[in-house]
Coordinates of C-alpha atoms in Angstrom, one line a residue:
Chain A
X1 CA 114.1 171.6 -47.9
X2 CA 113.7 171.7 -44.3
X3 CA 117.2 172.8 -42.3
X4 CA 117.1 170.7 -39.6
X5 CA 120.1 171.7 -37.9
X6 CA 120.9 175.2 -37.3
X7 CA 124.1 176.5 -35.8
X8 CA 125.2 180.1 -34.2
X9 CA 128.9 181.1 -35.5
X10 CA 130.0 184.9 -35.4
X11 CA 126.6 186.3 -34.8
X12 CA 125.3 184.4 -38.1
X13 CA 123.0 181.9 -38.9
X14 CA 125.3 179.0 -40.6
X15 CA 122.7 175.8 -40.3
X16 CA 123.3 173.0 -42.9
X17 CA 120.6 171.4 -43.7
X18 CA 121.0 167.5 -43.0
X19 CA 118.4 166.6 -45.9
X20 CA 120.3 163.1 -47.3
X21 CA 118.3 163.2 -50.5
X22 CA 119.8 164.3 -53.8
X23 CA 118.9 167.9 -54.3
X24 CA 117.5 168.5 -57.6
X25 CA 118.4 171.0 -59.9
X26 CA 117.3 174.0 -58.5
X27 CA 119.3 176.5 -60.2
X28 CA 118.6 178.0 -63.6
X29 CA 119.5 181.0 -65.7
X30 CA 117.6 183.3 -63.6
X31 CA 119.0 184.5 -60.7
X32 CA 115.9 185.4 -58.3
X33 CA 118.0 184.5 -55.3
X34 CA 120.7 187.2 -55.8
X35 CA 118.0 189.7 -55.9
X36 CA 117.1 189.5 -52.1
X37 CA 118.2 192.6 -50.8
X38 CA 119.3 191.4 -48.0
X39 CA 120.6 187.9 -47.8
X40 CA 119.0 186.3 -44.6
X41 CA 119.4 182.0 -45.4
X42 CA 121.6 180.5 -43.5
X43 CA 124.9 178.7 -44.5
X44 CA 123.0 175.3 -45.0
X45 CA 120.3 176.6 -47.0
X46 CA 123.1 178.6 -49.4
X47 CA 125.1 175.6 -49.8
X48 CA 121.9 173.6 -51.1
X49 CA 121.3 176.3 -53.5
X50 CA 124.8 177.1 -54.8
X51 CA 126.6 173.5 -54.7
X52 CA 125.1 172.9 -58.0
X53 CA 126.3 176.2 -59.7
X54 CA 129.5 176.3 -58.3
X55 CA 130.2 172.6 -58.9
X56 CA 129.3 173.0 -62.6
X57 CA 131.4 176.1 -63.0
X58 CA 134.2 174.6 -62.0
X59 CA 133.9 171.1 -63.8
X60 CA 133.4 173.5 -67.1
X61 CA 136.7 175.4 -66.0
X62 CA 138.9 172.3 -64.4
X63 CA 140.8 169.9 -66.8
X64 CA 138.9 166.7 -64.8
X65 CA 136.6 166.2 -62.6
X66 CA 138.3 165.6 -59.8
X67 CA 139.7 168.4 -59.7
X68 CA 137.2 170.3 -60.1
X69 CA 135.6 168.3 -57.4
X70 CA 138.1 169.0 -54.9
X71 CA 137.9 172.5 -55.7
X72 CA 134.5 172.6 -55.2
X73 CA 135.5 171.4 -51.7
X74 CA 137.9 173.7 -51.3
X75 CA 135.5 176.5 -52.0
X76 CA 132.7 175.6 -49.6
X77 CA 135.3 174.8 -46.8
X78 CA 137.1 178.6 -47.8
X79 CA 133.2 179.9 -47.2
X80 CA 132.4 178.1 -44.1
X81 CA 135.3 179.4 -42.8
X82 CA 135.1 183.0 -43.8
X83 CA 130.7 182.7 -43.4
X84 CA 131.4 185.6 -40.8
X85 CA 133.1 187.9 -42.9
X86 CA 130.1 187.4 -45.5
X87 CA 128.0 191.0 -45.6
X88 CA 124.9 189.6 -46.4
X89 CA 123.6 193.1 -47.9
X90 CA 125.1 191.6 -50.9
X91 CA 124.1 188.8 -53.2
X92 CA 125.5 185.7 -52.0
X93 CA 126.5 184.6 -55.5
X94 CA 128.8 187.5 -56.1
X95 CA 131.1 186.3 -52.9
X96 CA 130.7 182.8 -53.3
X97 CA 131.9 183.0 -57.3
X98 CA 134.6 185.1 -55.9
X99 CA 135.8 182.5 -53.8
X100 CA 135.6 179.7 -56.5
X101 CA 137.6 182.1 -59.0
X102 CA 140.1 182.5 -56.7
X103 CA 140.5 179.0 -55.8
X104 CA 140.2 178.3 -59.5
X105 CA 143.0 181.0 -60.2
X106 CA 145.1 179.3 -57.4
X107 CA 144.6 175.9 -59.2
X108 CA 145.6 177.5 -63.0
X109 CA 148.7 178.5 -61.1
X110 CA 149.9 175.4 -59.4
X111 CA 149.0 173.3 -62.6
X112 CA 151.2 175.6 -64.7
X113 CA 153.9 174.4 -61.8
X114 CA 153.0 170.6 -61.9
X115 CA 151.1 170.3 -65.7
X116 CA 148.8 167.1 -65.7
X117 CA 147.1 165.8 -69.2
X118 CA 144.0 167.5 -69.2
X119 CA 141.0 164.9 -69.4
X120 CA 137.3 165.3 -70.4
X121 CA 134.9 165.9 -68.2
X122 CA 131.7 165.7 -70.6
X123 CA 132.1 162.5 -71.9
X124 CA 133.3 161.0 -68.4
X125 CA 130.0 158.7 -67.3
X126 CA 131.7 157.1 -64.8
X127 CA 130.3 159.1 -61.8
X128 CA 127.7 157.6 -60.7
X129 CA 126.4 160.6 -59.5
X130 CA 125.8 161.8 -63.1
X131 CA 122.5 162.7 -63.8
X132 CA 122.3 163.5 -67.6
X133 CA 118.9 163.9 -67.5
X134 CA 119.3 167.4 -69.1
X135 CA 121.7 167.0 -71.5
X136 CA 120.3 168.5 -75.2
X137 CA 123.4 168.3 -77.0
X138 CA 125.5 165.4 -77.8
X139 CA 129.1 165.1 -77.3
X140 CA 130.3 165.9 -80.5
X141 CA 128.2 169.4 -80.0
X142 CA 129.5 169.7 -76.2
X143 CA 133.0 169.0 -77.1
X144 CA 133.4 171.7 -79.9
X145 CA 131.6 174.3 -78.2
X146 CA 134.4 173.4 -75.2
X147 CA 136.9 173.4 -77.8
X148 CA 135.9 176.8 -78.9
X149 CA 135.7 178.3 -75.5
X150 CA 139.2 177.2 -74.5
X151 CA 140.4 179.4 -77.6
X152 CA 138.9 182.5 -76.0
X153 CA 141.2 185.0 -73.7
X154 CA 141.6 184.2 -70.1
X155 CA 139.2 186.9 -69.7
X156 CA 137.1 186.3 -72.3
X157 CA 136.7 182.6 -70.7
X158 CA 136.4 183.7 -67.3
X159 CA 133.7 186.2 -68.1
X160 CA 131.4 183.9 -70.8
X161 CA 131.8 180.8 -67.8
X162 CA 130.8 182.8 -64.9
X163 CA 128.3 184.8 -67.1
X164 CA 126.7 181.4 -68.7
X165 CA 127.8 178.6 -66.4
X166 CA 127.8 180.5 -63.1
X167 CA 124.6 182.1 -64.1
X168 CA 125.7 185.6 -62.8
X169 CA 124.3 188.7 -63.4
X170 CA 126.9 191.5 -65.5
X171 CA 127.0 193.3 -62.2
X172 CA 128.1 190.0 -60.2
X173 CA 130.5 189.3 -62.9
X174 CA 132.2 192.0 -62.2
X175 CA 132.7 191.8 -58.6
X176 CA 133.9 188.7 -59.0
X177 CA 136.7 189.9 -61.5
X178 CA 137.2 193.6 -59.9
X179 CA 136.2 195.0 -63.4
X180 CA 133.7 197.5 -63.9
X181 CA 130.2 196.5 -65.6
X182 CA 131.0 198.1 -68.6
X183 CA 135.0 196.4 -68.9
X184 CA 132.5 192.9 -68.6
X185 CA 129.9 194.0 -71.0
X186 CA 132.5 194.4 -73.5
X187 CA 134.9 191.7 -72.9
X188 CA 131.4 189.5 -73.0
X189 CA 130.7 190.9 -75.8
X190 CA 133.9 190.3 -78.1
X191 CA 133.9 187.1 -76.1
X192 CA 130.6 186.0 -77.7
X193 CA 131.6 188.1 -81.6
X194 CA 135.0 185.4 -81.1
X195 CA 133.3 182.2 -80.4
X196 CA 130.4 183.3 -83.1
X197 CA 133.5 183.6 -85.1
X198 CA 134.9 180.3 -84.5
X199 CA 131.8 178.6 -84.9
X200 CA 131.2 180.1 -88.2
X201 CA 134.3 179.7 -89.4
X202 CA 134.0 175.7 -88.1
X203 CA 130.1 175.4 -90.3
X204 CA 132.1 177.6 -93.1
X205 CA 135.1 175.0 -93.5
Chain B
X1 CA 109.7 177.8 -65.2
X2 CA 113.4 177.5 -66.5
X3 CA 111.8 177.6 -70.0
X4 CA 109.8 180.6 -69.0
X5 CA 112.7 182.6 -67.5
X6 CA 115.0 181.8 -70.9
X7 CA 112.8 184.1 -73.0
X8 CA 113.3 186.9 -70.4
X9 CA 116.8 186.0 -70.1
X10 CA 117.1 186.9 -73.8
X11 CA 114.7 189.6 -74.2
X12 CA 117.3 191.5 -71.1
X13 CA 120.2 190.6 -74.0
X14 CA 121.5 193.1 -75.6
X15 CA 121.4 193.6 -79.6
X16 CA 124.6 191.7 -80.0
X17 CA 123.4 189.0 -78.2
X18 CA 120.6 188.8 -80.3
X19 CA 122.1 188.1 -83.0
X20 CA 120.9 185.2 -84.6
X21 CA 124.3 182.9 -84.2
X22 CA 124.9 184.2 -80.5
X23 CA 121.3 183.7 -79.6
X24 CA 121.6 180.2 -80.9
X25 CA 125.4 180.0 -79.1
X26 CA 124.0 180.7 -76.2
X27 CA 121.0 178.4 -76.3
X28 CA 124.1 175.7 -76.3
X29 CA 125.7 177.1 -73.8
X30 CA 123.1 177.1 -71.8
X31 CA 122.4 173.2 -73.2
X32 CA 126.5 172.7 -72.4
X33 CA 126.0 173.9 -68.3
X34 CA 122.9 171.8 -68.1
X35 CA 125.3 169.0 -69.8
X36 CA 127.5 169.7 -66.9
X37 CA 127.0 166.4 -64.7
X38 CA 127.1 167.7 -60.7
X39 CA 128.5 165.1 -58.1
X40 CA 125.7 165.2 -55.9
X41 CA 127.6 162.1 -54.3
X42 CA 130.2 164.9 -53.2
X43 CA 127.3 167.2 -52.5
X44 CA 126.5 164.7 -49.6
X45 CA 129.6 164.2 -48.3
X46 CA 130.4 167.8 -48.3
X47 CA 127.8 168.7 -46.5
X48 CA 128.6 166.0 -43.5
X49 CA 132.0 167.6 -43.7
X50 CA 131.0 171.0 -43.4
X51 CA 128.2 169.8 -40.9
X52 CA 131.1 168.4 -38.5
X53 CA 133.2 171.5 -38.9
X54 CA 130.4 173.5 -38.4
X55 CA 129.9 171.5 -34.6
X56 CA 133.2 172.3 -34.0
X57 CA 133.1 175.6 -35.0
X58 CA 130.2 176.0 -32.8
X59 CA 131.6 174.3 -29.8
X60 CA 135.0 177.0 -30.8
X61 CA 132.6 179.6 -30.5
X62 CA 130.7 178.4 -27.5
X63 CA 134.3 178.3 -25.5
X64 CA 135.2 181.7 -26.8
X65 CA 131.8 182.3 -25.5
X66 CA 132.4 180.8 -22.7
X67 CA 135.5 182.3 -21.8
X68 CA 134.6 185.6 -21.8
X69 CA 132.5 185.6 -19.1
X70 CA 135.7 184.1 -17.2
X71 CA 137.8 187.7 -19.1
X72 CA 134.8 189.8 -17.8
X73 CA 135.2 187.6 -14.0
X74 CA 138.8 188.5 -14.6
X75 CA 137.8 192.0 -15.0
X76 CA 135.4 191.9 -12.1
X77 CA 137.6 190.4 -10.0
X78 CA 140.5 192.9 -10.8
X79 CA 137.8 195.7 -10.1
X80 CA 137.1 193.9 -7.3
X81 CA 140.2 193.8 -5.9
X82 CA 140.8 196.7 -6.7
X83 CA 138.4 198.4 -4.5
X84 CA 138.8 195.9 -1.8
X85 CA 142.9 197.4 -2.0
X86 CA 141.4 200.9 -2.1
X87 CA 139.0 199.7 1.0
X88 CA 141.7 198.5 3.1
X89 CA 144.0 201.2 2.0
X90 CA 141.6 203.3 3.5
X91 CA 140.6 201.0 6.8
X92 CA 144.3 200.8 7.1
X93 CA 144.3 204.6 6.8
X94 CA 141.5 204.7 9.4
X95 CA 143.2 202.5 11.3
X96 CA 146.7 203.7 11.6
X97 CA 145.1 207.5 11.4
X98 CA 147.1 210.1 14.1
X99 CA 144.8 212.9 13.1
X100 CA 142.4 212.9 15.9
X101 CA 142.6 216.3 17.5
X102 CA 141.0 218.2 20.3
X103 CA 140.5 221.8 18.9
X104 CA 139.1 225.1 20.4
X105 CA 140.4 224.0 24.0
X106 CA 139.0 225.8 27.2
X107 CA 139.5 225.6 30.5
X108 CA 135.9 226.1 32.3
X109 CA 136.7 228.7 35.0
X110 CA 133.3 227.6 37.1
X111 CA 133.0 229.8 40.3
X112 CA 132.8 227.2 43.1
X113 CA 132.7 227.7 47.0
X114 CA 133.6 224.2 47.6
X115 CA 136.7 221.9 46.2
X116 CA 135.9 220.2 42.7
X117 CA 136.4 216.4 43.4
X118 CA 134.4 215.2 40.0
X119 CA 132.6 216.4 36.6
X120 CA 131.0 215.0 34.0
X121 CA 129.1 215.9 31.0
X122 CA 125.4 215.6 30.0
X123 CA 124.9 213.3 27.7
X124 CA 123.7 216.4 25.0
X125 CA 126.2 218.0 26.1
X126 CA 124.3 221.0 27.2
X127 CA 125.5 220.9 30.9
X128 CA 128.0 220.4 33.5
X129 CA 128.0 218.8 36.5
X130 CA 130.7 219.2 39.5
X131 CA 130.7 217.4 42.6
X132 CA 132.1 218.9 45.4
X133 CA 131.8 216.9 49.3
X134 CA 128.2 218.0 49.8
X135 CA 126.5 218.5 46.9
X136 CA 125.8 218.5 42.9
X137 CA 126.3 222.1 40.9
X138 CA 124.9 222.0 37.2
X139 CA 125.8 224.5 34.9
X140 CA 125.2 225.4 31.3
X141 CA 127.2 225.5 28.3
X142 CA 128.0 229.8 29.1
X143 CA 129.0 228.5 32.9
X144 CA 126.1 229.5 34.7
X145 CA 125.0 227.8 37.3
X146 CA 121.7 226.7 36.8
X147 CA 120.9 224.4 40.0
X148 CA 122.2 223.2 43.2
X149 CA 121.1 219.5 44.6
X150 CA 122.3 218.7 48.2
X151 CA 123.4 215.5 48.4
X152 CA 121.8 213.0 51.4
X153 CA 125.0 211.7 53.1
X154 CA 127.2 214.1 53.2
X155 CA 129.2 212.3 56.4
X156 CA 131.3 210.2 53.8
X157 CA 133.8 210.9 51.2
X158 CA 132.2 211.6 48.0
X159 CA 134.5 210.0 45.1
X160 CA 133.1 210.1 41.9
X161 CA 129.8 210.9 39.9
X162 CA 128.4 209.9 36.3
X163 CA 125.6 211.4 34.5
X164 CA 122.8 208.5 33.1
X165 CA 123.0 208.2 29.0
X166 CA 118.9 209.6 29.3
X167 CA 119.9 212.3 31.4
X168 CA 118.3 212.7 34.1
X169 CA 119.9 210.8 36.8
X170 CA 123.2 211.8 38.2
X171 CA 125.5 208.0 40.0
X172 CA 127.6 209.1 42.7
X173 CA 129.7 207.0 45.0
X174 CA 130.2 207.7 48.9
X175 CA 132.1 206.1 51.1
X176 CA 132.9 206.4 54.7
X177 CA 134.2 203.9 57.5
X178 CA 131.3 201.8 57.1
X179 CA 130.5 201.9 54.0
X180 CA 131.1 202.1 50.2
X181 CA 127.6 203.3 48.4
X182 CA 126.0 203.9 44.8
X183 CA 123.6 206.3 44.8
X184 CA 121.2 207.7 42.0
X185 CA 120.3 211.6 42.2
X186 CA 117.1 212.0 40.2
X187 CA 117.8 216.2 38.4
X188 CA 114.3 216.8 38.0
X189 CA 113.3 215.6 41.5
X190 CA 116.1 216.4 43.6
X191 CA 115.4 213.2 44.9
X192 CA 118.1 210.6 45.7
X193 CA 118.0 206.6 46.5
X194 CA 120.8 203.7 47.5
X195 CA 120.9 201.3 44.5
X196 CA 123.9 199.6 46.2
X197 CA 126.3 199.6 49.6
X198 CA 128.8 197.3 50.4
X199 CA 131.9 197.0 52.9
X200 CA 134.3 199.9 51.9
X201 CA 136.2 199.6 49.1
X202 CA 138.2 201.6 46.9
X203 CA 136.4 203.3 44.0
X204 CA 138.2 203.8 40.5
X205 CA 135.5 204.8 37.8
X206 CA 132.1 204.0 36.6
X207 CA 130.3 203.8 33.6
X208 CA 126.7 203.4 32.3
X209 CA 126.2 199.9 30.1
X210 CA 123.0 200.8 29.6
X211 CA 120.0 203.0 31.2
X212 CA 119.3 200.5 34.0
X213 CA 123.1 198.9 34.4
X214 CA 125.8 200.8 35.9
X215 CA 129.6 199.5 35.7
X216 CA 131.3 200.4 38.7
X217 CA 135.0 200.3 39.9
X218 CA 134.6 198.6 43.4
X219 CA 138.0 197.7 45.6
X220 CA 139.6 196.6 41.6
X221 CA 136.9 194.9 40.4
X222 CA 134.2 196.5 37.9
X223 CA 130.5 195.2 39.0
X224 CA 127.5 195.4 37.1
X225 CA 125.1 197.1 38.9
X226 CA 120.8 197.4 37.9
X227 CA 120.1 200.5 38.5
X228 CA 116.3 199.2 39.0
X229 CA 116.2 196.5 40.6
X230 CA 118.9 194.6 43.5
X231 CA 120.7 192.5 41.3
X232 CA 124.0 192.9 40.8
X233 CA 127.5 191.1 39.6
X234 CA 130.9 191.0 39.0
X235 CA 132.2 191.3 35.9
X236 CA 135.6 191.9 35.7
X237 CA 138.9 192.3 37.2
X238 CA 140.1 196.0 37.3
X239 CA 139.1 199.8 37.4
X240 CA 137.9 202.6 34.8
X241 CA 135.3 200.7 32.5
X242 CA 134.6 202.1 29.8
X243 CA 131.8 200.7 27.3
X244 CA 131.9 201.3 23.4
X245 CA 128.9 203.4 22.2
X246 CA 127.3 200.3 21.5
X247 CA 127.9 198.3 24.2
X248 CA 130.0 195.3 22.8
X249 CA 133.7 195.7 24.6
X250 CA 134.4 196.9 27.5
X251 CA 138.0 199.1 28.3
X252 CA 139.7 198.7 31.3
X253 CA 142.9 199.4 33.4
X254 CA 144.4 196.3 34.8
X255 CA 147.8 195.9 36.6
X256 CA 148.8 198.8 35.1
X257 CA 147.1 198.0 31.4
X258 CA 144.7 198.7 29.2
X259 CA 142.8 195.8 28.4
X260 CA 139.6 195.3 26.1
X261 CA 137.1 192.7 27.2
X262 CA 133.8 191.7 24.7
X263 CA 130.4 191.6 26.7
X264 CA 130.8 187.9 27.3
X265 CA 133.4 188.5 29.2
X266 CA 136.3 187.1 26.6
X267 CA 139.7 189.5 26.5
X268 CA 139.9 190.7 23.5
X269 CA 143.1 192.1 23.6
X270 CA 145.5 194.4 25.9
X271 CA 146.5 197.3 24.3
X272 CA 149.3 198.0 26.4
X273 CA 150.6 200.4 29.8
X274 CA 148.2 203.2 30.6
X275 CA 144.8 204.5 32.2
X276 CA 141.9 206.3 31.8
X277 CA 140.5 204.4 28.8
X278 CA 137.7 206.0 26.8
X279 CA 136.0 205.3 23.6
X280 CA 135.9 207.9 20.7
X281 CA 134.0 205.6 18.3
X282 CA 133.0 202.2 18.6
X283 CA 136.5 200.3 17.5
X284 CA 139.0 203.5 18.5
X285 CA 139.7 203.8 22.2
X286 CA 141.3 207.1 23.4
X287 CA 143.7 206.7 26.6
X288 CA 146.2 208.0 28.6
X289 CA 149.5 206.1 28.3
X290 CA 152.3 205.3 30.5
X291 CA 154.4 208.6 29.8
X292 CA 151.0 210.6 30.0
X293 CA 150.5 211.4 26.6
X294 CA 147.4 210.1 24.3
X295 CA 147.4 207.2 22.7
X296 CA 144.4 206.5 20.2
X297 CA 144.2 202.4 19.4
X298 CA 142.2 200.0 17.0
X299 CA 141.9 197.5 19.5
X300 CA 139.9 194.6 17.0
X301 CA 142.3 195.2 14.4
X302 CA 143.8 192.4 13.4
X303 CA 147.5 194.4 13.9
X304 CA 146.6 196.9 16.4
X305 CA 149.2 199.9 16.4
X306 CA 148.8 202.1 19.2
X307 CA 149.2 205.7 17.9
X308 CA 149.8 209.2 19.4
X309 CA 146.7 210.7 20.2
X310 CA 145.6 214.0 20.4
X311 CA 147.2 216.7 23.1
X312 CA 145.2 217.8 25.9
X313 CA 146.0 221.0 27.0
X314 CA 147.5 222.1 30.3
X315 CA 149.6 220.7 32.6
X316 CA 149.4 218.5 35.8
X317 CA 148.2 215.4 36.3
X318 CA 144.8 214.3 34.0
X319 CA 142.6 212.4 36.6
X320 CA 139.7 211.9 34.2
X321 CA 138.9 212.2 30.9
X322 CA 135.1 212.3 29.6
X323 CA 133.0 211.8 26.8
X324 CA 129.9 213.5 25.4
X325 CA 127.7 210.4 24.3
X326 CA 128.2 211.7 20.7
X327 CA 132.0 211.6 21.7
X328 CA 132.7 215.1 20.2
X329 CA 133.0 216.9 23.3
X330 CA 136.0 216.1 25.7
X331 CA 136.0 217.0 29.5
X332 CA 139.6 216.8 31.2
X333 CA 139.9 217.0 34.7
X334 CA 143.7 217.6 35.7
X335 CA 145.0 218.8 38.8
X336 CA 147.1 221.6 38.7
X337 CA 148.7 222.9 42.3
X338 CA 146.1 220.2 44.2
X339 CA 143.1 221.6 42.3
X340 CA 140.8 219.9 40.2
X341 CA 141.2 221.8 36.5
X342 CA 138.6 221.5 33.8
X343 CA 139.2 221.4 30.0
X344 CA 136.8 221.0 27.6
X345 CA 137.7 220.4 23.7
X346 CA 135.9 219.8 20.6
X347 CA 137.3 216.5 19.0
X348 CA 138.0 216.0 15.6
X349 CA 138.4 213.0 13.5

């Protein structure tokens, strides 16, 4: 994707690439990206990489998608405003996660305050924007294995999403959370032993 | 490539996560995120959003850019005025400066036969010249006499003598019942010539302009005389000229004034009651004032203030007051029980 407009703000490169096509999906499990030592794309090119992963993560957290949605706003306004405070010897991912756990957090705490009925967001096919090109399982698959999650801990949930939905690394995991690698290794851990749990218990019965 | 990286993914798993049941939940939790439908609608739109914020951001940043160059003016400009207040502090200190002294006063006891009517100094200040009625005495910086030069008309009244700025020509002015003349006395020649006569007049002064013009104080009026060729005018009304070191203004006494004239012959200002105007630097004239004491004045400053000047020792009545052409060395000629008294002083400044 070519950046075609490139803006100087604090001494940093924050150009948004004005590209109108749909980007594809260009994030996966691996996290090549992060492993750039030192982070040298500029806001534009970090928002076409990291729109999809933090847009997902948030539709798998959020009770709808809109919500989720305007979170996802929320987030990359919160970055474009803070871009300048960004140290770009570390992974991008780590801060950007930070950010949309935060804002998430923030959202948990004003929905306890004003509780809405929590909606679906697998089954919603009313986006247009929806492109289930790479959807495996069906619903009834998607919807237990939501089901299960939501029975996890808080931290349990927050570690097995950012860890499998975020696509971090253990070590960005943790810097999102302020836990050390070895408190996420073993939440993940009894995280995964719990839902292996559940599920079993689900084929058992 | 996203199927070639899951393998990986898994083989960096740990034992747990290799469990059979784990490996296959998170094979569907991979297969749930990819489930995940993204609004790439709001992806769009989002980045227009951003896109606008980021040009104002910018144009934010370009007027915090922009203003601090106008902080930094600010600075300069308070630097600025700063040292233009510290300037004029100091001009003004300059200006309104009392401290010129004449030090290491003494009175030249010169062995003459004849009455002292005049004296001047060389331009080097290396040597002295007296006139007496007949003739020119020259003596060195110890008060020897070095040499003696007659003068040609010795039938007049010999008033007043000035040494040339190159030094080696002595003005003196003669007059007698016929006639008021300039005369130049060549040193090294001994040789004399008329460079002007007129109907006699009273003399008051002269001054060198420049090599080949001579101001002189002629029956109240100061003339411009060549000293090389015939030609000569008036300049101005009054006696004692007095040209700056470089030759812009012109001092003179006038109805009882000092007054400062430029070399166009515009009045530049009068600095007030006195006589015997000389110039210590090229904007600080040194005279005599009404009461007799120094005065030292700015006379182009925009508020002159006419200070005390610097005391000249002895008593009596000063009838000249000279200048060595690097206007360190003072000559005073004050007359003390009808003689003619020389002082000479180092100025300071």
């Amino acid at each position: 994707m070519l950046a075609s407009t490139r803006m100087g703000w604090g001494g940093r490169r924050i150009g948004l690439a004005t590209n109108q096509a749909h980007s594809s999906e260009n994030t996966d499990m691996s996290n090549n990206s992060c492993d750039q030592n030192l982070e040298e794309r500029d806001f534009g090119e970090l928002y076409d990489e990291y729109f999809d992963r933090v847009n997902r993560y948030l539709r798998c957290r959020a009770n709808n998608v809109w919500d989720a949605d305007d979170l996802t706003t929320t987030v990359f306004l919160k970055a474009l405003e803070k871009f300048h405070q960004y140290d770009r010897r570390n992974p991008f991912a780590s801060w950007i996660f930070r950010i949309a756990h935060n804002t998430f957090i923030d959202y948990l705490r004003k929905k306890k305050e004003y509780p809405l009925e929590p909606t679906s967001w697998v089954f919603e096919e009313s986006d247009e924007t929806w492109q289930p090109e790479r959807q495996v399982l069906d619903k009834e698959q998607i919807e237990f294995l939501h089901e299960k999650l939501s029975r996890l801990t808080g931290d349990q949930r927050d570690v097995l999403t950012l860890r499998y939905f975020a696509d971090l690394k253990i070590s960005q995991v943790a810097e999102v959370l302020g836990k050390s690698e070895s408190a996420i290794k073993m939440i993940a851990f009894r995280g995964m032993k719990q839902l292996q749990q559940l599920v079993k218990g689900c084929e058992q019965g | 490539m996203k199927d070639q990286q899951r393998p990986r993914k898994l083989n960096q798993a740990t034992d747990e996560e290799r469990d059979p049941i784990i490996s296959k939940l998170l094979m569907h939790l991979q297969e749930m995120r990819e489930s995940v439908p993204i609004n790439y609608r709001l992806k769009q739109d989002l980045k227009k959003r951003l896109l606008e914020q980021m040009k104002q951001m910018n144009m934010t940043n370009v007027e915090i850019e922009s203003t601090k160059p106008m902080k930094n003016n600010r600075k300069r400009l308070s630097i600025i005025m700063v040292v233009v207040g510290v300037f004029l502090a100091i001009m003004l200190f300059i200006g309104l400066k009392t401290d010129v002294s004449i030090a290491k006063w003494q009175q030249l006891s010169i062995p003459s036969m004849d009455p002292m009517i005049d004296a001047d100094l060389s331009p080097k200040d290396d040597r002295i010249v007296l006139l007496s009625q007949s003739h020119l005495s020259f003596y060195n910086k110890e008060g020897d006499k070095e040499n003696t030069i007659s003068l040609p008309s010795a039938k007049g009244k010999i008033v007043g003598i000035e040494w040339s700025p190159l030094g080696h020509e002595v003005a003196w002015v003669v007059t007698d019942d016929h006639h008021t003349s300039v005369w130049l006395t060549n040193i090294g020649t001994n040789s004399s010539r008329l460079v002007w006569q007129g109907s006699p007049t009273t003399y008051d002064g002269m001054d060198w302009s420049t090599p080949d013009w001579l101001l002189a104080s002629l029956g109240e009026e100061v003339w411009k005389i060549s000293t090389v060729s015939s030609e000569m005018t008036l300049a101005f009304t009054g006696t004692e000229p007095s040209g700056s070191p470089n030759g812009e203004l012109i001092a003179l006494h006038h109805g009882g004034e000092i007054e400062v004239w430029d070399r166009d012959g515009k009045l530049i200002r009068k600095v007030g009651k006195g006589q015997h105007p000389v110039w210590i630097e090229n904007d600080f004239l040194f005279f005599v004032d009404e009461r007799g004491d120094t005065a030292v004045v700015h006379p182009v400053a925009e508020k002159m203030k006419v200070k005390k000047g610097p005391a000249l020792h002895g008593e009596g009545k000063i009838l000249f007051i000279r200048l060595s052409d690097d206007r360190k060395r003072v000559l005073v000629g004050r007359v003390q029980s009808d003689e003619l008294h020389l002082w000479k002083g180092q100025v300071r400044k």
